[in-house]
PDB file of C-alpha atoms in Angstrom:
ATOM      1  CA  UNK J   1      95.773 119.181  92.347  1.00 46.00           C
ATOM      2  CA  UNK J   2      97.416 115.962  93.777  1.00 48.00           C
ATOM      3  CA  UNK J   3     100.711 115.126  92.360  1.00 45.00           C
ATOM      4  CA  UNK J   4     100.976 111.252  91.412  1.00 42.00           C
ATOM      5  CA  UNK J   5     103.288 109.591  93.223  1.00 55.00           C
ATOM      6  CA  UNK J   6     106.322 108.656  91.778  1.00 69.00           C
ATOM      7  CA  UNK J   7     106.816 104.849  91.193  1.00 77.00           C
ATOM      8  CA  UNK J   8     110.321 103.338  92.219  1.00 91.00           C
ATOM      9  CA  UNK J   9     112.279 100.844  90.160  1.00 93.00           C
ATOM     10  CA  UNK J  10     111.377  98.224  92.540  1.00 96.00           C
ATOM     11  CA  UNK J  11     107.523  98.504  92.685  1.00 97.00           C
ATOM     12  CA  UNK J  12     107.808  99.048  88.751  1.00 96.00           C
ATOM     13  CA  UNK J  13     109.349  95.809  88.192  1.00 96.00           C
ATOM     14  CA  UNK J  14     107.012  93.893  90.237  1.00 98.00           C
ATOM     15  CA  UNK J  15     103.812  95.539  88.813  1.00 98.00           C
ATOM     16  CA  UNK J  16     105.180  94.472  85.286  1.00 97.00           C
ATOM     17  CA  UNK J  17     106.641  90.582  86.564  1.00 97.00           C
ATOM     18  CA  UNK J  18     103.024  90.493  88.640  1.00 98.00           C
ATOM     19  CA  UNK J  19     101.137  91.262  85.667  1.00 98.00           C
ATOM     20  CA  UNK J  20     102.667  88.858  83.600  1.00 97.00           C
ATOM     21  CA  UNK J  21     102.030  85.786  86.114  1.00 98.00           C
ATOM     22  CA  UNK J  22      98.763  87.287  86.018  1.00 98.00           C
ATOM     23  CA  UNK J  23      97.833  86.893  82.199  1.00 98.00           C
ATOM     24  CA  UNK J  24      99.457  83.398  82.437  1.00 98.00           C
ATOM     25  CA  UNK J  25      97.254  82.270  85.352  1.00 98.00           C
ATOM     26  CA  UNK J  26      94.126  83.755  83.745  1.00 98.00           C
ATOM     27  CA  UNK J  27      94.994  81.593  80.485  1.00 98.00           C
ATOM     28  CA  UNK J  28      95.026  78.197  82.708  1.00 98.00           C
ATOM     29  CA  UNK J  29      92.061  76.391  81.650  1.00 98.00           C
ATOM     30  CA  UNK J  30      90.107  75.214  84.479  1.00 97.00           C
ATOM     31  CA  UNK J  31      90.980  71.200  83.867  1.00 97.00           C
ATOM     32  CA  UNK J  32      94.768  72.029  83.572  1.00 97.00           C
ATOM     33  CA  UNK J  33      95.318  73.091  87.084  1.00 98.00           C
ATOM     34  CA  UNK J  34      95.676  69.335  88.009  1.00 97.00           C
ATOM     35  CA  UNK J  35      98.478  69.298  85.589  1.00 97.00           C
ATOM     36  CA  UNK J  36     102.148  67.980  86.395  1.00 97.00           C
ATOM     37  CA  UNK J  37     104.498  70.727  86.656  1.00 96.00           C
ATOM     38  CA  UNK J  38     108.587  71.139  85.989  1.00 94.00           C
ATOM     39  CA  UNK J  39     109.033  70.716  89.909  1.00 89.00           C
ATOM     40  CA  UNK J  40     108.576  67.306  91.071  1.00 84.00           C
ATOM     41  CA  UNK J  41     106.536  67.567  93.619  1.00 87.00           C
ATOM     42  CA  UNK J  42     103.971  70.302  92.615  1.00 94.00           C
ATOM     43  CA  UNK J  43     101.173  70.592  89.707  1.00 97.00           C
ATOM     44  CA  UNK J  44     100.196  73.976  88.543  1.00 98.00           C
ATOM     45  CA  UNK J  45      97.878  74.871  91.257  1.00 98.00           C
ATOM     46  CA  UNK J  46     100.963  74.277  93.607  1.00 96.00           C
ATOM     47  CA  UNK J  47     102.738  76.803  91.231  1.00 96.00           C
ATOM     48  CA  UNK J  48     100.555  79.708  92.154  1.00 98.00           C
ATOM     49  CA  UNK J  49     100.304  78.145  96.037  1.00 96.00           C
ATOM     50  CA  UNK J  50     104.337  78.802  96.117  1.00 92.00           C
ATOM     51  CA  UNK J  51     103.944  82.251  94.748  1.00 96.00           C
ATOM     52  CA  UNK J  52     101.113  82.999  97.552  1.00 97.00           C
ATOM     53  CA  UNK J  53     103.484  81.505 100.046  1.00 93.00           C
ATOM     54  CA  UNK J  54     106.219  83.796  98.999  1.00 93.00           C
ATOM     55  CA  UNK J  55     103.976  86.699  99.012  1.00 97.00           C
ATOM     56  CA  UNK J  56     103.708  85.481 102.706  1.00 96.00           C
ATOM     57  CA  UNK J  57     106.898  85.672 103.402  1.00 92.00           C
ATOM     58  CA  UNK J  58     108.058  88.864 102.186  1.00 95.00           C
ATOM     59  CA  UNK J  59     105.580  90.387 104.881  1.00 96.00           C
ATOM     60  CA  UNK J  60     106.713  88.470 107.746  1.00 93.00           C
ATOM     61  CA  UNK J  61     110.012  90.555 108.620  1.00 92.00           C
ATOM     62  CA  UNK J  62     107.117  93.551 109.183  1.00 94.00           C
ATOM     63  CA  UNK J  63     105.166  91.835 111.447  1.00 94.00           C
ATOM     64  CA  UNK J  64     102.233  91.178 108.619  1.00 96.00           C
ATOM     65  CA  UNK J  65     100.563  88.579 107.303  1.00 97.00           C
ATOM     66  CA  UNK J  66      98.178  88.412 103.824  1.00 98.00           C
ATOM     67  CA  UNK J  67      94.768  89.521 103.678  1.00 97.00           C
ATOM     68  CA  UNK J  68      91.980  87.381 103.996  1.00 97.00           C
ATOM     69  CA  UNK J  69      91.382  85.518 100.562  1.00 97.00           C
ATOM     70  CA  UNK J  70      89.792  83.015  98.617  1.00 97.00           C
ATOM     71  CA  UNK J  71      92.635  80.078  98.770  1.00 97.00           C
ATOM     72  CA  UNK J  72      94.398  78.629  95.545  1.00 98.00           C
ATOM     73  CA  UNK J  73      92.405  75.860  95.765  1.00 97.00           C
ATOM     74  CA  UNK J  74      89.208  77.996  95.358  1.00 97.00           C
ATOM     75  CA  UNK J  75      90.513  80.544  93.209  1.00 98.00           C
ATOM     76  CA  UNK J  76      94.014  81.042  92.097  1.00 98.00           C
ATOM     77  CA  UNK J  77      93.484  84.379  90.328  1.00 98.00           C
ATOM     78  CA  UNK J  78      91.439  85.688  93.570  1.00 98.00           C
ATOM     79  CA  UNK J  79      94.364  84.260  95.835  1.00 98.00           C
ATOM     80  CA  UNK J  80      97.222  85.928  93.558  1.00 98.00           C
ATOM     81  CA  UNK J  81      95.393  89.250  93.250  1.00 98.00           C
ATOM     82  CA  UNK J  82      94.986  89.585  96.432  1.00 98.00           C
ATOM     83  CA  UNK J  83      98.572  88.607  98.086  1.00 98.00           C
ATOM     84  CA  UNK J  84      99.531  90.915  95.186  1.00 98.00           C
ATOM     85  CA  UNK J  85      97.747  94.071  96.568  1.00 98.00           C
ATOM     86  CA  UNK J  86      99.597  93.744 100.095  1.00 98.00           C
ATOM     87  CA  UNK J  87     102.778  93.398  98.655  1.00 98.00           C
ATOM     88  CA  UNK J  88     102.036  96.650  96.409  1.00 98.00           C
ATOM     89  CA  UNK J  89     100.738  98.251  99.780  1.00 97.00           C
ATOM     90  CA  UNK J  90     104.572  97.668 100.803  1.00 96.00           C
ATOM     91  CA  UNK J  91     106.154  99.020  97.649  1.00 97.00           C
ATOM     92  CA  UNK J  92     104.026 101.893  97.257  1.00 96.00           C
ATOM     93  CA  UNK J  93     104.582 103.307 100.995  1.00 96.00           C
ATOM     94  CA  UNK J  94     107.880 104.603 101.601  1.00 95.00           C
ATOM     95  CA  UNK J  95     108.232 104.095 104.977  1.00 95.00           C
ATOM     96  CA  UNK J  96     107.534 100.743 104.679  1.00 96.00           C
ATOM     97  CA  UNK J  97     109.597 100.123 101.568  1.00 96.00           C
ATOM     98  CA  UNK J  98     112.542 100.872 102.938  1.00 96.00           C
ATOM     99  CA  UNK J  99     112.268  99.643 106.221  1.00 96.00           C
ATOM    100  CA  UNK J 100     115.878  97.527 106.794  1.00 96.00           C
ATOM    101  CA  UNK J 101     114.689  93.528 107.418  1.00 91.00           C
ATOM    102  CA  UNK J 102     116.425  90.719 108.300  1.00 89.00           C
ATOM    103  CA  UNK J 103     116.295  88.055 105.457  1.00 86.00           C
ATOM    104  CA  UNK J 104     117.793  84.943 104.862  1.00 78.00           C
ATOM    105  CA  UNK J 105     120.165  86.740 102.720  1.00 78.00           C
ATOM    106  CA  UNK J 106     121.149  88.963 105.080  1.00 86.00           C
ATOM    107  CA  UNK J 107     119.850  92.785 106.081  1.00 94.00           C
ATOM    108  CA  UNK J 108     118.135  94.616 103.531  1.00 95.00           C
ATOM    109  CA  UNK J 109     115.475  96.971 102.582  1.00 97.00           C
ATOM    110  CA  UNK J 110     112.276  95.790 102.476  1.00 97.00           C
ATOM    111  CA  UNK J 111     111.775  96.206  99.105  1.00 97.00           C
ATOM    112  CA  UNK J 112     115.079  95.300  97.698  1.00 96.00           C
ATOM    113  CA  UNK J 113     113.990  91.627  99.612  1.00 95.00           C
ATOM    114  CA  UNK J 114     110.767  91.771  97.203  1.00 96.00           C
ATOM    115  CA  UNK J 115     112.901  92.707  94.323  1.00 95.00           C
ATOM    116  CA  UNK J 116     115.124  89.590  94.695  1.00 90.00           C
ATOM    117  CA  UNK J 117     112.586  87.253  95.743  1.00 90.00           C
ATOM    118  CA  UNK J 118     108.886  86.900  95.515  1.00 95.00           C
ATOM    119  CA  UNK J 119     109.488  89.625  92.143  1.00 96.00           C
ATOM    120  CA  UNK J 120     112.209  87.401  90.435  1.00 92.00           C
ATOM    121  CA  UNK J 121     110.045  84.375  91.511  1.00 92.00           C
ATOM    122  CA  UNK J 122     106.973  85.360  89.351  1.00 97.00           C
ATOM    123  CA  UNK J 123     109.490  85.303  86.107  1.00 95.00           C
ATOM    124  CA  UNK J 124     110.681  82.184  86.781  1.00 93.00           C
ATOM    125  CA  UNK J 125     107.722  80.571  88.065  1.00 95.00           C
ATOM    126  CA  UNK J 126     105.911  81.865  85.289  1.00 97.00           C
ATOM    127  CA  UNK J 127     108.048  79.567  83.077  1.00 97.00           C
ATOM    128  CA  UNK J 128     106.370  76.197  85.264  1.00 96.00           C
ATOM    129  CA  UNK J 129     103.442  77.270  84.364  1.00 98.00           C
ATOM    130  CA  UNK J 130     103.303  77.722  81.272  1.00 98.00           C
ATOM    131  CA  UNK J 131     105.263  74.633  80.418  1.00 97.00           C
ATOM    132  CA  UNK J 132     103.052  72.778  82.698  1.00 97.00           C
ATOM    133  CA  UNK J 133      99.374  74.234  81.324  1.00 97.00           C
ATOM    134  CA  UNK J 134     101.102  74.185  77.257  1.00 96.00           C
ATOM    135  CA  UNK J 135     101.712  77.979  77.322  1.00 97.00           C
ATOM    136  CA  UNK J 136     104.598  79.996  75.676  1.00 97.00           C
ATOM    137  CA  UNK J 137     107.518  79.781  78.176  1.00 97.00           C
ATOM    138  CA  UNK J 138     109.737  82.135  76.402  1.00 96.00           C
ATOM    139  CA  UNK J 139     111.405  84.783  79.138  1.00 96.00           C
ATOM    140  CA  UNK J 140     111.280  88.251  78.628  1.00 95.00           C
ATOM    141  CA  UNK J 141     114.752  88.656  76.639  1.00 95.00           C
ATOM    142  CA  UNK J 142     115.569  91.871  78.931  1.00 95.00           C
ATOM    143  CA  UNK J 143     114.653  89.889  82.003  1.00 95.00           C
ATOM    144  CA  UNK J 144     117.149  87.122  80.924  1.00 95.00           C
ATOM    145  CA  UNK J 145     119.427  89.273  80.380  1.00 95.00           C
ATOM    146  CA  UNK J 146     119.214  90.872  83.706  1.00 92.00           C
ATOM    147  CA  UNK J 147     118.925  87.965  85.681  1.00 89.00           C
ATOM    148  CA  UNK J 148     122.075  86.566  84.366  1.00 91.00           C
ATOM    149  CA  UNK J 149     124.556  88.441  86.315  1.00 90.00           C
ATOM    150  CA  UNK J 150     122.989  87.123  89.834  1.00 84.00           C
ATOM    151  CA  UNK J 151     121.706  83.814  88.958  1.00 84.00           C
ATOM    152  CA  UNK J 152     125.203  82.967  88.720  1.00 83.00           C
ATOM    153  CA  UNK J 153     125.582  83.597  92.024  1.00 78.00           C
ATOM    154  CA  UNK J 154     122.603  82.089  93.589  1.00 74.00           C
ATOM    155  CA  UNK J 155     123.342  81.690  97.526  1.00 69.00           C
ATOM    156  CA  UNK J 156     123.878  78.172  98.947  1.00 69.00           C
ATOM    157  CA  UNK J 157     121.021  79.222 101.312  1.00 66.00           C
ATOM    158  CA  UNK J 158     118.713  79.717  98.722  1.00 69.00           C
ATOM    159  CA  UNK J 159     118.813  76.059  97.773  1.00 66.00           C
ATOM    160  CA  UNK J 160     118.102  75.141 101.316  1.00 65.00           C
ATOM    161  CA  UNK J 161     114.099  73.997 101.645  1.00 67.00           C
ATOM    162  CA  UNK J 162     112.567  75.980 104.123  1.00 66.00           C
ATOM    163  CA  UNK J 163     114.860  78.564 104.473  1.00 64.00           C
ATOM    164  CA  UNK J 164     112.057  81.135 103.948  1.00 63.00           C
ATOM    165  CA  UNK J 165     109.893  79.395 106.099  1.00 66.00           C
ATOM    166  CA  UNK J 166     108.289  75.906 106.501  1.00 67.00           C
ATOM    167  CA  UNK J 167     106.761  74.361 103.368  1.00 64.00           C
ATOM    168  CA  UNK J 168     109.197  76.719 101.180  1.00 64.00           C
ATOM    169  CA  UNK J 169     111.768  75.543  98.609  1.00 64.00           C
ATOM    170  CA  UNK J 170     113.174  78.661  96.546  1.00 66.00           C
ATOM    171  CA  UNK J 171     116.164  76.727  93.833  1.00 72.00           C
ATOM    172  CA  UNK J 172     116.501  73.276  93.646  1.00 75.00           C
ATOM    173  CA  UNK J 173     119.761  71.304  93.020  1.00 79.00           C
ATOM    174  CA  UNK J 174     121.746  72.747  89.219  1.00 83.00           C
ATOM    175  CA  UNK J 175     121.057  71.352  86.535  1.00 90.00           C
ATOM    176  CA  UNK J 176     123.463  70.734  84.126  1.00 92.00           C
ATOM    177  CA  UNK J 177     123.025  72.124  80.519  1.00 93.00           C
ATOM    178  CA  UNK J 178     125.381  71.852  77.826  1.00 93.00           C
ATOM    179  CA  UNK J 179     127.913  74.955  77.280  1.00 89.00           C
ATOM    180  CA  UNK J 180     126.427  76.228  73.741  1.00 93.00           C
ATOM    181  CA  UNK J 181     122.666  76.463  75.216  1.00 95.00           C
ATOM    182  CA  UNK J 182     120.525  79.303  75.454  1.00 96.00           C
ATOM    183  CA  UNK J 183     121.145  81.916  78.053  1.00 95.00           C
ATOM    184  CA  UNK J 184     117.841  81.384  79.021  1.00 96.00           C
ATOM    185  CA  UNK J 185     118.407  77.074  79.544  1.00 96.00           C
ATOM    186  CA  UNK J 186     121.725  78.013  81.250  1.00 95.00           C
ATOM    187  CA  UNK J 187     119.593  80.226  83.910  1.00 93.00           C
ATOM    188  CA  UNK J 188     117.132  77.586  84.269  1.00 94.00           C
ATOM    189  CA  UNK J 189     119.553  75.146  85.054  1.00 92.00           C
ATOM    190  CA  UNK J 190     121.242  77.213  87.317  1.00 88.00           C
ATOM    191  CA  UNK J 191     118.036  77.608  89.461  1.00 86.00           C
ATOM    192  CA  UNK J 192     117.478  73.852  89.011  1.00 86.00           C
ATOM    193  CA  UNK J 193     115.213  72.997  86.382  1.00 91.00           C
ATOM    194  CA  UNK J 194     115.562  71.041  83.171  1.00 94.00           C
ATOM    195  CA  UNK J 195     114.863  73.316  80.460  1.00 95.00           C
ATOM    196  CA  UNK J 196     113.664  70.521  78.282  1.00 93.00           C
ATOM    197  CA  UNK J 197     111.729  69.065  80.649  1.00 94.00           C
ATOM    198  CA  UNK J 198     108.188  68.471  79.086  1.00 91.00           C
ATOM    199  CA  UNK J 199     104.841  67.146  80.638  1.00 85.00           C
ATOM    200  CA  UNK J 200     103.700  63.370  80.922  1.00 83.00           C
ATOM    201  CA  UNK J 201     100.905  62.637  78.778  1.00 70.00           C
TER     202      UNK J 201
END
């Protein structure tokens, strides 16, 4: 009998962050994907295209690049799912996993890089989408509370566009939110976005 293979923290986190993008991208309707999002420059579609491109770039430092897919223009769910399955190819083969890469942030294991990137991306990504397609943006209260401690601490680099690669923009400029405010508004406005931002109509 085979024994299951044992699932690390790191591929655990991301299956549960992944599969809550998921549900939120499968609740889009199809007429909402053209809708303004909290980032200037992008609409929801572009939402799910960042993600993608993240997905991208977590493979790079191995030499790898994403499956062949349906883009996010023809599908987003197809697109997501299947950037999602490489990355899990990573995270569920050891050798792979913890294969030292150089990242913006410095050497680390390969997926520790997921862990701190593309996987704390789909949380707060999540949250553009489902302010911009009127779904409940509420954060996981144990995923606040763990992303506290490091969003305080977000690296100058990270608010450099491009520095994952061209076409990439990881935090924006801080926003400023008033002292009292939710832990949650605080770590949006640390990773700059206005947590009372709200679509045009």
């Amino acid at each position: 009998m085979n024994e299951v293979p044992i699932m690390s923290d790191f591929a655990a986190r991301y299956r549960s962050r992944a599969d809550a993008f998921q549900a939120k991208i499968t609740a889009v309707r199809p007429e909402q994907w053209s809708n303004q999002s909290p980032c200037a420059d992008w609409n929801a579609r572009d939402v799910v295209q960042h993600i993608i491109d993240m997905h991208a770039a977590m493979l790079r430092p191995l030499d790898r690049a994403l499956s062949p897919a349906p883009t996010v223009h023809e599908d987003p769910l197809a697109a997501f799912l299947a950037a999602r399955a490489d990355v899990e190819t990573l995270l569920h083969t050891p050798e792979l996993a913890t294969t030292t890469a150089e990242t913006p942030a410095g050497p680390m294991s390969v997926e520790q890089h997921i862990d701190q990137v593309v996987s704390a991306d789909l949380v707060l990504h999540g949250w553009d989408l489902a302010k911009a397609t009127d779904q409940d943006p509420t954060l996981d209260h144990h995923e606040v509370q763990s992303m506290w401690p490091t969003v305080q601490h977000v690296p100058d680099e990270f608010r450099v566009p491009e520095a994952f690669g061209p076409g990439i923009v990881v935090y924006g400029p801080e926003v400023k939110v008033p002292e009292d405010s939710s832990l949650q508004d605080r770590i949006l406005g640390l990773i700059g976005r206005d947590p009372n931002w709200t679509p045009p109509r």
